[in-house]
CSV table of C-alpha atoms and ligand atoms in Angstrom, one decimal:
chain,number,residue,atom,x,y,z
A,1,UNK,CA,12.4,-11.3,-24.2
A,2,UNK,CA,9.2,-12.6,-22.6
A,3,UNK,CA,9.1,-15.2,-19.9
A,4,UNK,CA,8.8,-18.8,-21.0
A,5,UNK,CA,8.7,-20.7,-17.7
A,6,UNK,CA,5.7,-19.5,-15.7
A,7,UNK,CA,3.3,-21.2,-13.4
A,8,UNK,CA,-0.4,-21.7,-14.3
A,9,UNK,CA,-1.9,-18.2,-13.9
A,10,UNK,CA,-5.4,-19.5,-14.3
A,11,UNK,CA,-5.2,-21.1,-10.8
A,12,UNK,CA,-5.0,-17.7,-9.0
A,13,UNK,CA,-8.5,-16.8,-10.2
A,14,UNK,CA,-10.2,-15.7,-7.0
A,15,UNK,CA,-13.0,-13.2,-6.5
A,16,UNK,CA,-11.0,-10.0,-7.4
A,17,UNK,CA,-10.8,-8.6,-10.9
A,18,UNK,CA,-7.4,-8.1,-12.6
A,19,UNK,CA,-6.8,-4.8,-14.4
A,20,UNK,CA,-3.8,-5.0,-16.6
A,21,UNK,CA,-2.3,-1.7,-17.6
A,22,UNK,CA,0.5,-1.2,-20.2
A,23,UNK,CA,2.0,1.9,-21.8
A,24,UNK,CA,5.3,3.0,-23.2
A,25,UNK,CA,7.6,4.4,-20.5
A,26,UNK,CA,6.7,8.0,-19.7
A,27,UNK,CA,3.1,7.8,-20.9
A,28,UNK,CA,1.9,8.3,-17.3
A,29,UNK,CA,0.8,4.9,-16.0
A,30,UNK,CA,2.5,5.1,-12.6
A,31,UNK,CA,0.9,8.5,-12.0
A,32,UNK,CA,-2.5,7.3,-13.1
A,33,UNK,CA,-2.3,4.1,-11.1
A,34,UNK,CA,-1.2,5.9,-7.9
A,35,UNK,CA,-4.1,8.3,-8.2
A,36,UNK,CA,-6.5,5.3,-8.6
A,37,UNK,CA,-5.1,3.5,-5.6
A,38,UNK,CA,-5.6,6.5,-3.4
A,39,UNK,CA,-9.2,6.9,-4.5
A,40,UNK,CA,-10.4,3.3,-4.6
A,41,UNK,CA,-10.0,1.4,-1.4
A,42,UNK,CA,-10.9,-2.0,-2.9
A,43,UNK,CA,-8.0,-1.8,-5.3
A,44,UNK,CA,-4.4,-3.0,-4.7
A,45,UNK,CA,-1.3,-2.7,-6.8
A,46,UNK,CA,0.5,-6.0,-7.7
A,47,UNK,CA,4.0,-5.2,-6.5
A,48,UNK,CA,6.4,-6.6,-9.1
A,49,UNK,CA,9.8,-8.1,-8.6
A,50,UNK,CA,12.6,-6.4,-10.6
A,51,UNK,CA,16.3,-6.4,-11.1
A,52,UNK,CA,16.3,-2.7,-11.9
A,53,UNK,CA,18.0,-0.3,-9.5
A,54,UNK,CA,15.6,1.6,-7.3
A,55,UNK,CA,14.9,5.2,-8.3
A,56,UNK,CA,15.1,8.1,-5.8
A,57,UNK,CA,12.0,7.9,-3.7
A,58,UNK,CA,11.1,4.3,-4.6
A,59,UNK,CA,10.6,2.0,-1.6
A,60,UNK,CA,11.3,-1.7,-1.5
A,61,UNK,CA,8.1,-3.8,-1.4
A,62,UNK,CA,6.0,-0.7,-2.1
A,63,UNK,CA,6.9,0.3,-5.7
A,64,UNK,CA,8.8,-2.9,-6.5
A,65,UNK,CA,10.6,-5.7,-4.7
A,66,UNK,CA,14.2,-5.1,-5.8
A,67,UNK,CA,16.1,-8.3,-6.2
A,68,UNK,CA,19.4,-9.6,-7.7
A,69,UNK,CA,19.4,-11.3,-11.0
A,70,UNK,CA,20.4,-14.5,-9.3
A,71,UNK,CA,17.3,-14.4,-7.0
A,72,UNK,CA,15.0,-13.5,-10.0
A,73,UNK,CA,16.4,-16.5,-12.0
A,74,UNK,CA,15.7,-18.8,-9.1
A,75,UNK,CA,12.1,-17.6,-9.0
A,76,UNK,CA,11.8,-18.3,-12.7
A,77,UNK,CA,13.2,-21.8,-12.2
A,78,UNK,CA,10.7,-22.5,-9.4
A,79,UNK,CA,7.8,-21.3,-11.6
A,80,UNK,CA,6.9,-18.5,-9.1
A,81,UNK,CA,5.9,-15.9,-11.7
A,82,UNK,CA,2.4,-15.5,-13.3
A,83,UNK,CA,4.4,-13.7,-16.0
A,84,UNK,CA,7.8,-12.2,-16.4
A,85,UNK,CA,9.8,-10.3,-19.1
A,86,UNK,CA,13.0,-8.5,-19.9
A,87,UNK,CA,12.0,-4.8,-20.3
A,88,UNK,CA,14.5,-2.1,-21.3
A,89,UNK,CA,17.3,-4.4,-20.2
A,90,UNK,CA,16.0,-5.4,-16.7
A,91,UNK,CA,13.9,-8.3,-15.5
A,92,UNK,CA,10.4,-7.7,-14.2
A,93,UNK,CA,7.9,-10.3,-12.9
A,94,UNK,CA,4.5,-10.8,-11.2
A,95,UNK,CA,4.5,-13.1,-8.3
A,96,UNK,CA,1.8,-15.7,-8.5
A,97,UNK,CA,1.7,-16.0,-4.7
A,98,UNK,CA,1.0,-12.3,-4.3
A,99,UNK,CA,-1.8,-12.3,-6.9
A,100,UNK,CA,-3.4,-15.3,-5.3
A,101,UNK,CA,-3.3,-13.7,-1.8
A,102,UNK,CA,-4.9,-10.4,-3.0
A,103,UNK,CA,-7.6,-12.1,-5.1
A,104,UNK,CA,-8.4,-14.5,-2.3
A,105,UNK,CA,-8.8,-11.5,0.0
A,106,UNK,CA,-11.4,-10.1,-2.5
A,107,UNK,CA,-9.3,-7.2,-3.7
A,108,UNK,CA,-9.3,-6.0,-7.3
A,109,UNK,CA,-5.7,-5.7,-8.6
A,110,UNK,CA,-3.9,-3.3,-10.8
A,111,UNK,CA,-1.0,-4.8,-12.7
A,112,UNK,CA,1.4,-2.2,-14.3
A,113,UNK,CA,3.2,-4.5,-16.7
A,114,UNK,CA,4.7,-4.4,-20.2
A,115,UNK,CA,3.1,-5.7,-23.4
A,116,UNK,CA,4.9,-9.1,-23.4
A,117,UNK,CA,3.9,-9.7,-19.8
A,118,UNK,CA,0.3,-8.7,-20.5
A,119,UNK,CA,0.1,-11.2,-23.4
A,120,UNK,CA,1.5,-14.0,-21.3
A,121,UNK,CA,-1.1,-13.3,-18.7
A,122,UNK,CA,-3.8,-13.1,-21.4
A,123,UNK,CA,-3.0,-16.6,-22.6
A,124,UNK,CA,-3.7,-17.9,-19.1
A,125,UNK,CA,-6.3,-15.4,-17.8
A,126,UNK,CA,-8.5,-13.9,-20.4
A,127,UNK,CA,-11.1,-12.6,-18.0
A,128,UNK,CA,-8.8,-9.8,-16.9
A,129,UNK,CA,-9.4,-6.3,-18.3
A,130,UNK,CA,-6.6,-5.0,-20.5
A,131,UNK,CA,-6.0,-1.3,-20.7
A,132,UNK,CA,-3.4,0.5,-22.9
A,133,UNK,CA,-2.3,4.1,-22.2
A,134,UNK,CA,-0.9,6.2,-25.0
A,135,UNK,CA,0.9,9.6,-24.9
A,136,UNK,CA,-0.5,12.4,-27.0
A,137,UNK,CA,2.7,12.3,-29.1
A,138,UNK,CA,6.2,10.8,-29.1
A,139,UNK,CA,7.6,14.4,-28.5
A,140,UNK,CA,5.4,14.6,-25.4
A,141,UNK,CA,6.7,11.2,-24.3
A,142,UNK,CA,10.3,12.3,-24.6
A,143,UNK,CA,9.6,15.6,-22.7
A,144,UNK,CA,8.0,13.7,-19.9
A,145,UNK,CA,10.9,11.2,-19.6
A,146,UNK,CA,13.4,14.1,-19.6
A,147,UNK,CA,11.4,16.1,-17.1
A,148,UNK,CA,11.0,13.1,-14.8
A,149,UNK,CA,14.8,13.2,-14.3
A,150,UNK,CA,15.0,9.5,-13.3
A,151,UNK,CA,16.8,8.1,-16.3
A,152,UNK,CA,20.1,8.7,-18.1
A,153,UNK,CA,20.2,9.9,-21.7
A,154,UNK,CA,21.0,6.4,-22.9
A,155,UNK,CA,18.1,4.9,-21.0
A,156,UNK,CA,15.7,7.5,-22.3
A,157,UNK,CA,16.8,6.8,-25.8
A,158,UNK,CA,16.3,3.1,-25.3
A,159,UNK,CA,12.8,3.6,-23.8
A,160,UNK,CA,11.8,5.8,-26.7
A,161,UNK,CA,13.1,3.3,-29.1
A,162,UNK,CA,11.0,0.5,-27.5
A,163,UNK,CA,7.9,2.8,-27.4
A,164,UNK,CA,7.2,2.2,-31.1
A,165,UNK,CA,7.1,-1.6,-30.7
A,166,UNK,CA,5.0,-1.3,-27.6
A,167,UNK,CA,2.5,1.0,-29.2
A,168,UNK,CA,2.2,-1.5,-32.1
A,169,UNK,CA,0.5,-4.0,-29.8
A,170,UNK,CA,-2.4,-1.7,-28.7
A,171,UNK,CA,-5.0,-3.9,-30.5
A,172,UNK,CA,-4.5,-6.7,-28.0
A,173,UNK,CA,-6.1,-4.4,-25.3
A,174,UNK,CA,-9.7,-3.9,-24.4
A,175,UNK,CA,-9.5,-0.1,-23.8
A,176,UNK,CA,-7.2,2.7,-25.0
A,177,UNK,CA,-6.7,5.9,-23.1
A,178,UNK,CA,-4.8,8.9,-24.4
A,179,UNK,CA,-3.1,10.6,-21.5
A,180,UNK,CA,-3.1,14.1,-22.8
A,181,UNK,CA,-4.8,16.0,-19.9
A,182,UNK,CA,-4.2,14.0,-16.7
A,183,UNK,CA,-7.6,14.7,-15.2
A,184,UNK,CA,-9.4,13.5,-18.3
A,185,UNK,CA,-7.3,10.4,-18.6
A,186,UNK,CA,-7.9,9.7,-14.9
A,187,UNK,CA,-11.7,10.0,-15.3
A,188,UNK,CA,-11.6,7.6,-18.2
A,189,UNK,CA,-9.5,5.1,-16.3
A,190,UNK,CA,-11.8,5.3,-13.3
A,191,UNK,CA,-14.8,4.9,-15.5
A,192,UNK,CA,-13.5,1.6,-16.9
A,193,UNK,CA,-12.9,0.2,-13.4
A,194,UNK,CA,-16.4,1.3,-12.2
A,195,UNK,CA,-18.2,-0.1,-15.3
A,196,UNK,CA,-16.3,-3.4,-15.1
A,197,UNK,CA,-17.3,-3.8,-11.4
A,198,UNK,CA,-20.9,-3.2,-12.4
A,199,UNK,CA,-21.0,-6.0,-15.0
A,200,UNK,CA,-23.6,-8.7,-14.2
A,201,UNK,CA,-20.9,-11.4,-14.1
A,202,UNK,CA,-19.2,-9.5,-11.3
A,203,UNK,CA,-22.3,-9.0,-9.2
A,204,UNK,CA,-22.8,-10.5,-5.8
A,205,UNK,CA,-25.2,-13.2,-6.9
A,206,UNK,CA,-25.7,-14.6,-3.4
A,207,UNK,CA,-26.9,-11.2,-2.2
A,208,UNK,CA,-29.3,-10.7,-5.1
A,209,UNK,CA,-30.8,-14.2,-4.5
A,210,UNK,CA,-31.3,-13.3,-0.8
A,211,UNK,CA,-33.4,-10.3,-1.9
A,212,UNK,CA,-36.2,-12.6,-3.0
A,213,UNK,CA,-35.9,-15.3,-0.4
B,301,LIG,P1,5.2,5.8,-16.7
B,301,LIG,O1,4.9,5.1,-15.4
B,301,LIG,O2,4.2,5.4,-17.7
B,301,LIG,O3,6.6,5.6,-17.1
B,301,LIG,P2,5.0,8.3,-15.2
B,301,LIG,O4,3.7,8.1,-14.5
B,301,LIG,O5,6.2,8.1,-14.4
B,301,LIG,O6,5.0,7.3,-16.5
B,301,LIG,O7,4.9,9.7,-15.9
B,301,LIG,C1,6.1,10.2,-16.6
B,301,LIG,C2,6.2,11.7,-16.2
B,301,LIG,O8,5.2,12.4,-16.9
B,301,LIG,C3,6.1,12.0,-14.8
B,301,LIG,O9,7.0,13.0,-14.4
B,301,LIG,C4,4.6,12.5,-14.6
B,301,LIG,O10,4.5,13.5,-13.6
B,301,LIG,C5,4.4,13.2,-16.0
B,301,LIG,N1,3.0,13.1,-16.4
B,301,LIG,C6,2.1,12.1,-16.3
B,301,LIG,N2,0.9,12.3,-16.9
B,301,LIG,C7,1.1,13.6,-17.5
B,301,LIG,C8,0.2,14.4,-18.2
B,301,LIG,N3,-1.0,14.1,-18.6
B,301,LIG,N4,0.7,15.6,-18.7
B,301,LIG,C9,2.0,16.0,-18.3
B,301,LIG,N5,2.8,15.3,-17.6
B,301,LIG,C10,2.4,14.1,-17.2
B,302,LIG,P1,9.9,1.1,-14.9
B,302,LIG,O1,11.3,0.6,-14.9
B,302,LIG,O2,9.7,2.4,-15.7
B,302,LIG,O3,9.3,1.1,-13.5
B,302,LIG,O4,9.1,0.0,-15.7
B,302,LIG,C1,9.5,-0.4,-17.0
B,302,LIG,C2,8.5,-1.3,-17.6
B,302,LIG,O5,8.4,-2.5,-16.9
B,302,LIG,C3,7.1,-0.7,-17.7
B,302,LIG,O6,6.5,-0.9,-19.0
B,302,LIG,C4,6.3,-1.5,-16.7
B,302,LIG,O7,5.0,-1.6,-17.0
B,302,LIG,C5,7.0,-2.8,-16.8
B,302,LIG,N1,6.8,-3.7,-15.7
B,302,LIG,C6,6.8,-3.4,-14.4
B,302,LIG,N2,6.6,-4.5,-13.6
B,302,LIG,C7,6.4,-5.6,-14.5
B,302,LIG,C8,6.1,-6.9,-14.3
B,302,LIG,O8,6.0,-7.5,-13.2
B,302,LIG,N3,6.1,-7.7,-15.4
B,302,LIG,C9,6.3,-7.2,-16.7
B,302,LIG,N4,6.2,-8.0,-17.7
B,302,LIG,N5,6.6,-5.9,-16.9
B,302,LIG,C10,6.6,-5.1,-15.8
């Protein structure tokens, strides 16, 4: 289920660029995003709200802000989310206030969100860059989820089941990366970010004008 009651995402358009990343669970987007955040100082992660239980090693307000369903529903009612969705049985949402704050500070933002959330955002904010990460095969996806040891057998089965529907929406994205070898996938992701930042529309026009004044 995707969110229906959201605020006007277009209003948070500040200076920063939004990079929206989706992938089936286990494809490697958290690994890739963390690598990117370490290497690119101008980039920040949009920390989502979720009703899912924290995994071992996950910190509140760092990986997610973990909240009760009641609190999450209140936020929906007040229109505090730029997008939200039910994913693999839990609620996840992007806070409009957090996005506004980071873009106003001039940061570029990585949003690790599911395909429904990405499409909600697209209807309000088409200037974001939409990136889809694929696993090399469904077998590899399963192996990665099993090896990660963070989910029960049931949850893994549910996530693999959802993978097929998620992959079907790849055409809605601007870029596709196959995460077979991590170093190659990382280089490709970094290239997309760098090339986007070098686009004329994202240049510092004031600085260029000053060159000739
Ligand atoms: P997601 O965030 O998409 O659910 P993760 O980043 O948690 O996926 O990755 C799932 C598991 O696969 C992790 O244990 C991670 O270390 C591993 N992994 C990520 N990329 C690769 C890769 N290219 N080859 C092998 N294992 C990988
Ligand atoms: P996980 O539970 O593995 O951390 O994430 C499960 C799924 O929820 C992933 O596909 C992830 O991209 C998605 N997700 C995480 N945060 C958000 C969010 O704020 N909004 C939406 N729509 N999906 C999210």
